[in-house]
Every structure is written in structure tokens, then in C-alpha cells.
PDB file of C-alpha atoms in Angstrom:
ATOM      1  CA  UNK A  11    -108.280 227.970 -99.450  1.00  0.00           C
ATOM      2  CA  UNK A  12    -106.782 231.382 -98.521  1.00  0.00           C
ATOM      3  CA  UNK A  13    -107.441 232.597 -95.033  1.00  0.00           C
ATOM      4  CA  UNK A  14    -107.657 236.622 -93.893  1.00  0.00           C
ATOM      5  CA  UNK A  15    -103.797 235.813 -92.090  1.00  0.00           C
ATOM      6  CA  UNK A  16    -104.209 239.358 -90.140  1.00  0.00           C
ATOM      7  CA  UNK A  17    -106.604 238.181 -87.875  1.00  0.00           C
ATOM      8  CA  UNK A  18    -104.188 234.916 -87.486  1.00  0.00           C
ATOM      9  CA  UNK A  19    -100.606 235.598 -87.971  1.00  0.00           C
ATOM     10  CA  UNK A  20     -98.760 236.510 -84.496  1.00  0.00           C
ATOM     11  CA  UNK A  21     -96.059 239.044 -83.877  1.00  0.00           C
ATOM     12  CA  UNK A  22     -92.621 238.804 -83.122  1.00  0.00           C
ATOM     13  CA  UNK A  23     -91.028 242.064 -81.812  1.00  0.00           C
ATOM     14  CA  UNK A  24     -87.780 240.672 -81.296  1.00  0.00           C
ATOM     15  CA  UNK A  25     -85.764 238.748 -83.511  1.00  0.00           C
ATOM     16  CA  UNK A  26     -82.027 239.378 -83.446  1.00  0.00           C
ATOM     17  CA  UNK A  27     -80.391 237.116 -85.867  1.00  0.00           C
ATOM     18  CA  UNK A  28     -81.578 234.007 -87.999  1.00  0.00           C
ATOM     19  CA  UNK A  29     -79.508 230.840 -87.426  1.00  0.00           C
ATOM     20  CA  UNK A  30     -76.975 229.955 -90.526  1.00  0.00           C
ATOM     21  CA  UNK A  31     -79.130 226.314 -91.179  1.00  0.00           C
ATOM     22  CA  UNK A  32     -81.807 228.178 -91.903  1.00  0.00           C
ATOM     23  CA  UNK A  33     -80.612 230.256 -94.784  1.00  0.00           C
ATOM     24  CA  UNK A  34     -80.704 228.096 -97.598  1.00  0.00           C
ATOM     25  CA  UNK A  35     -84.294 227.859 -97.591  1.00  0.00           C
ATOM     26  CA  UNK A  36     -85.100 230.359 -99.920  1.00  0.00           C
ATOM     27  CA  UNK A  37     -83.311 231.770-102.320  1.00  0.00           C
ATOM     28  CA  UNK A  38     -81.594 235.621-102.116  1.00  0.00           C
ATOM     29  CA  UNK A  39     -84.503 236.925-104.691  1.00  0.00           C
ATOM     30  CA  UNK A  40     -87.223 235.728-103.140  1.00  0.00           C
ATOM     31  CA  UNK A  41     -86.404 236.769 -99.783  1.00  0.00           C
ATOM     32  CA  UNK A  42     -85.521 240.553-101.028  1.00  0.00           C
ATOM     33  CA  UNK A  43     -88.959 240.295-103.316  1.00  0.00           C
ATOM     34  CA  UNK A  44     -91.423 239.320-100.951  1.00  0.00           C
ATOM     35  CA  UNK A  45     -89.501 240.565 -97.477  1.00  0.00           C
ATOM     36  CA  UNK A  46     -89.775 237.348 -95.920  1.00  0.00           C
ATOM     37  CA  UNK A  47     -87.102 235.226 -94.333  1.00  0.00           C
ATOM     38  CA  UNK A  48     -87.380 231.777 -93.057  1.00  0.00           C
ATOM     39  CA  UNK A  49     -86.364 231.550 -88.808  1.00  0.00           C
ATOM     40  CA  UNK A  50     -87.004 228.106 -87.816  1.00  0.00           C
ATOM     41  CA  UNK A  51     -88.843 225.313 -88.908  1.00  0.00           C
ATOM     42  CA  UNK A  52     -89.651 221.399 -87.378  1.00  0.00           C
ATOM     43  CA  UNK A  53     -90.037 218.706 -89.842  1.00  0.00           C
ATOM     44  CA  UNK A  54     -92.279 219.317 -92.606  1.00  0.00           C
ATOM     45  CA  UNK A  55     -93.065 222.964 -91.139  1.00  0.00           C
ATOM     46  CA  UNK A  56     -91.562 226.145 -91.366  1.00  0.00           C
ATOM     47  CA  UNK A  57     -91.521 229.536 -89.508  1.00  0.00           C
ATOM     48  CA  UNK A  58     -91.505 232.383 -91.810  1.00  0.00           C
ATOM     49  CA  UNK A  59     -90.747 235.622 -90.881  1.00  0.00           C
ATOM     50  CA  UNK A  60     -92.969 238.341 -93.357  1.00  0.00           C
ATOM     51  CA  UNK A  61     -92.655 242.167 -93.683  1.00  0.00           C
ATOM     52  CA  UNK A  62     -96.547 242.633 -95.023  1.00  0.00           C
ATOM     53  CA  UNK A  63     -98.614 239.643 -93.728  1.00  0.00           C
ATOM     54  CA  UNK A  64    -101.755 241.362 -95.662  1.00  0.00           C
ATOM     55  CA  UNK A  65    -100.131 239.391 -99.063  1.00  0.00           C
ATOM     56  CA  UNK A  66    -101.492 236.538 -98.000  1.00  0.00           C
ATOM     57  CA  UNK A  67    -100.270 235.095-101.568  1.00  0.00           C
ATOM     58  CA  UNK A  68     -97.264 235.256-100.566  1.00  0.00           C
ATOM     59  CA  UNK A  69     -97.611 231.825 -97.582  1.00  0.00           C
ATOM     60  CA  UNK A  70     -99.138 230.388-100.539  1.00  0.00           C
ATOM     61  CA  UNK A  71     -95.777 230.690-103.011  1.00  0.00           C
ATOM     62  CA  UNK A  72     -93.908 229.553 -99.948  1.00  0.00           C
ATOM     63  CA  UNK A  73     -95.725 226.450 -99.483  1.00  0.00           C
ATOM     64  CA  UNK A  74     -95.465 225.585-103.283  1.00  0.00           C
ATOM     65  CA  UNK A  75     -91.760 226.572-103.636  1.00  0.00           C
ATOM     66  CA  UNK A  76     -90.652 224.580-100.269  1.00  0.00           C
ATOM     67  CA  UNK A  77     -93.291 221.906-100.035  1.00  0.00           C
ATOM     68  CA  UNK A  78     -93.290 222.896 -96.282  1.00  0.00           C
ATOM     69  CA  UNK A  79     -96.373 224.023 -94.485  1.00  0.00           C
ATOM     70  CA  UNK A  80     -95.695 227.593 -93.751  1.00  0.00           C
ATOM     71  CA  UNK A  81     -96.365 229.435 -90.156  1.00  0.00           C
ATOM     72  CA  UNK A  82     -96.003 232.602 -91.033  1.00  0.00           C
ATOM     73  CA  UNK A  83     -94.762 235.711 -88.182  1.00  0.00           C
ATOM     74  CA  UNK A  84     -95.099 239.162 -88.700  1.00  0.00           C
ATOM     75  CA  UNK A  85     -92.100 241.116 -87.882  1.00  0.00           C
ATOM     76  CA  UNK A  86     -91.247 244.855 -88.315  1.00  0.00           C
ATOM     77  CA  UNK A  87     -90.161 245.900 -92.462  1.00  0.00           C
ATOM     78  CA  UNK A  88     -87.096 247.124 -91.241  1.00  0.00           C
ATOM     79  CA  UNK A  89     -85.739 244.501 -88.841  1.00  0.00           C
ATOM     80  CA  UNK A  90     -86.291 241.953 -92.187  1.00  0.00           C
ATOM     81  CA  UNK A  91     -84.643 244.253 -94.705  1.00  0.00           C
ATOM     82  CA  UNK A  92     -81.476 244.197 -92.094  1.00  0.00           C
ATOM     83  CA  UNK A  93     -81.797 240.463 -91.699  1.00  0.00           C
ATOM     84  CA  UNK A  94     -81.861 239.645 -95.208  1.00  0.00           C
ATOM     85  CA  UNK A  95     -78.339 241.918 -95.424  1.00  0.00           C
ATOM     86  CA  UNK A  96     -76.836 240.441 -92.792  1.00  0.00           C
ATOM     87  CA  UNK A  97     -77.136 237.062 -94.717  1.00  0.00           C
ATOM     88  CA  UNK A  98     -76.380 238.554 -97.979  1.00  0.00           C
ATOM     89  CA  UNK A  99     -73.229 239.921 -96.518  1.00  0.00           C
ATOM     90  CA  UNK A 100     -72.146 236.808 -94.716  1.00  0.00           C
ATOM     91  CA  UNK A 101     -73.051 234.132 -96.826  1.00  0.00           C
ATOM     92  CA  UNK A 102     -70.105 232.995 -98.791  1.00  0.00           C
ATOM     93  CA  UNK A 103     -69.772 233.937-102.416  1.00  0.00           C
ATOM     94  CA  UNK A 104     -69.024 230.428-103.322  1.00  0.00           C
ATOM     95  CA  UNK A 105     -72.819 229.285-102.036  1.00  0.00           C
ATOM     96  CA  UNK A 106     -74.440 232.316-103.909  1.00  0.00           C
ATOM     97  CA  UNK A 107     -72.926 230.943-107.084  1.00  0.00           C
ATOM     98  CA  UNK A 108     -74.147 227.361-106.745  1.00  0.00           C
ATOM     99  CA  UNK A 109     -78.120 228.864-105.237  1.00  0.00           C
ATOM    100  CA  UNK A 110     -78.484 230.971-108.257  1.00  0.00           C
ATOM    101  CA  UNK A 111     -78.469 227.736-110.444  1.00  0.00           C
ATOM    102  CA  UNK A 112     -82.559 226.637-109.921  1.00  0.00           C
ATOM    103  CA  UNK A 113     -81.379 223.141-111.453  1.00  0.00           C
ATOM    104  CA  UNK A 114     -80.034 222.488-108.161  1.00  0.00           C
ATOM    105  CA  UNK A 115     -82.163 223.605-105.491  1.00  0.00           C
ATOM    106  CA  UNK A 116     -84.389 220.849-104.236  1.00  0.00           C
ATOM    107  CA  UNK A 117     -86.933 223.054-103.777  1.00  0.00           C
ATOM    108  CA  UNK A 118     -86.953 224.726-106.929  1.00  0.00           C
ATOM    109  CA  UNK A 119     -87.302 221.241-108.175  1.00  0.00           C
ATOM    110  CA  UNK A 120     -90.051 220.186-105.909  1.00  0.00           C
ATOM    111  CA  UNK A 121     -91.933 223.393-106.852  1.00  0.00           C
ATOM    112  CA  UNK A 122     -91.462 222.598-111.063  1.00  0.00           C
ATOM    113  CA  UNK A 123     -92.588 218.943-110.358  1.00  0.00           C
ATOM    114  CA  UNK A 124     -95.406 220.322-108.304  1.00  0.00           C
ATOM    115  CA  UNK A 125     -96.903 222.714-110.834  1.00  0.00           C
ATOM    116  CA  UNK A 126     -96.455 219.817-113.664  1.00  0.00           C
ATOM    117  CA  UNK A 127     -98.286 217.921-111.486  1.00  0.00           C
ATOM    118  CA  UNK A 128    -101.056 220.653-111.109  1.00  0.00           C
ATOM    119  CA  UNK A 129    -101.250 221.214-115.066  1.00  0.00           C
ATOM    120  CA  UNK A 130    -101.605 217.723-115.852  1.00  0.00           C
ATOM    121  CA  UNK A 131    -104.567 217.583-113.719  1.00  0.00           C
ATOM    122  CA  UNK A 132    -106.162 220.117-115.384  1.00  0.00           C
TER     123      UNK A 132
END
């Protein structure tokens, strides 16, 4: 069930910097695809920061591809498109070359084993 998230989904005006353990969440793509950026999280839950919280399909392909419940946060377009750089620029080369392997993200796997699971239901 897919709820109207602008009546729901808070603003953050400031946000300065996303801390290092959260950047292996999601991978480079997805974060430049849908503007969205992950900025905390507690266990089983994580805050997502999102550029256009009217895309409310977006939470949705979160939840699926991390297995996480997602609370999403609007913040400004711009402030994410300079967050995402920032992380581009200073994560190391050597951890973009093993992330753009979807064999071994956990979450990629969790997501394939999730929509098997889905399609043999149906």
C-alpha cells in the first residue's frame, strides 16, 4: 500500500555531510538516478534523504533493494546532487570496483531473492 508521502515526509533544511558508514547502502547509480542518499538508519530502519518525495515509488524500490523499512526526508535537489559528489569523489576507487559487481552486494542479493520469492507466489 502506497501512501500520498507529501502530506507525511518531513523536511530537513540542513544536512551538511553524510557519515562514511552510511555510504555503502546504495549503490553510486541508484543514488545519482533517483537523487536519494541514505543519512542514518537504526536496526532494520533507514533514513533516506530524497530530492522529489512526490515519486513515492521510489521508498518502495528502497525497501525492496535494502530490505530496510525506509523513513524517507525531503531535502533540497541541490544539497543531494552535492552530497552524492562529495561521496563519489571521496570514496576510494578500490570500493567502486568491488560495488559495481551486484554478485556481491548483500542487498542486491536480498532484493533478487526477494522478487524470486514474489514470482513464485504468483
Amino acid at each position: 500500500m502506497v501512501h500520498d508521502v507529501l502530506n507525511v515526509v518531513p523536511r530537513l533544511q540542513i544536512l551538511r555531510r553524510v557519515p562514511r558508514q552510511y555510504w555503502h547502502y546504495l549503490p553510486l547509480q541508484v543514488m545519482r538516478r533517483h537523487q536519494c542518499i541514505v543519512i542514518g538508519g537504526e536496526a532494520g530502519c533507514l533514513t533516506v534523504a530524497i530530492a522529489d518525495c512526490r515519486r513515492s515509488h521510489v521508498v518502495a524500490y528502497l525497501r525492496l533493494l535494502t530490505g530496510c523499512a525506509i523513513f524517507p526526508v525531503q531535502v533540497d535537489p541541490i544539497r543531494i546532487r552535492l552530497l552524492i559528489k562529495r561521496v563519489e569523489r571521496i570514496r576510494p576507487a578500490r570500493y567502486r570496483l568491488l560495488r559495481q559487481s551486484a554478485l556481491y552486494r548483500p542487498l542486491a542479493l536480498h532484493a533478487m531473492v526477494a522478487f524470486f520469492h514474489a514470482y513464485s507466489d504468483s
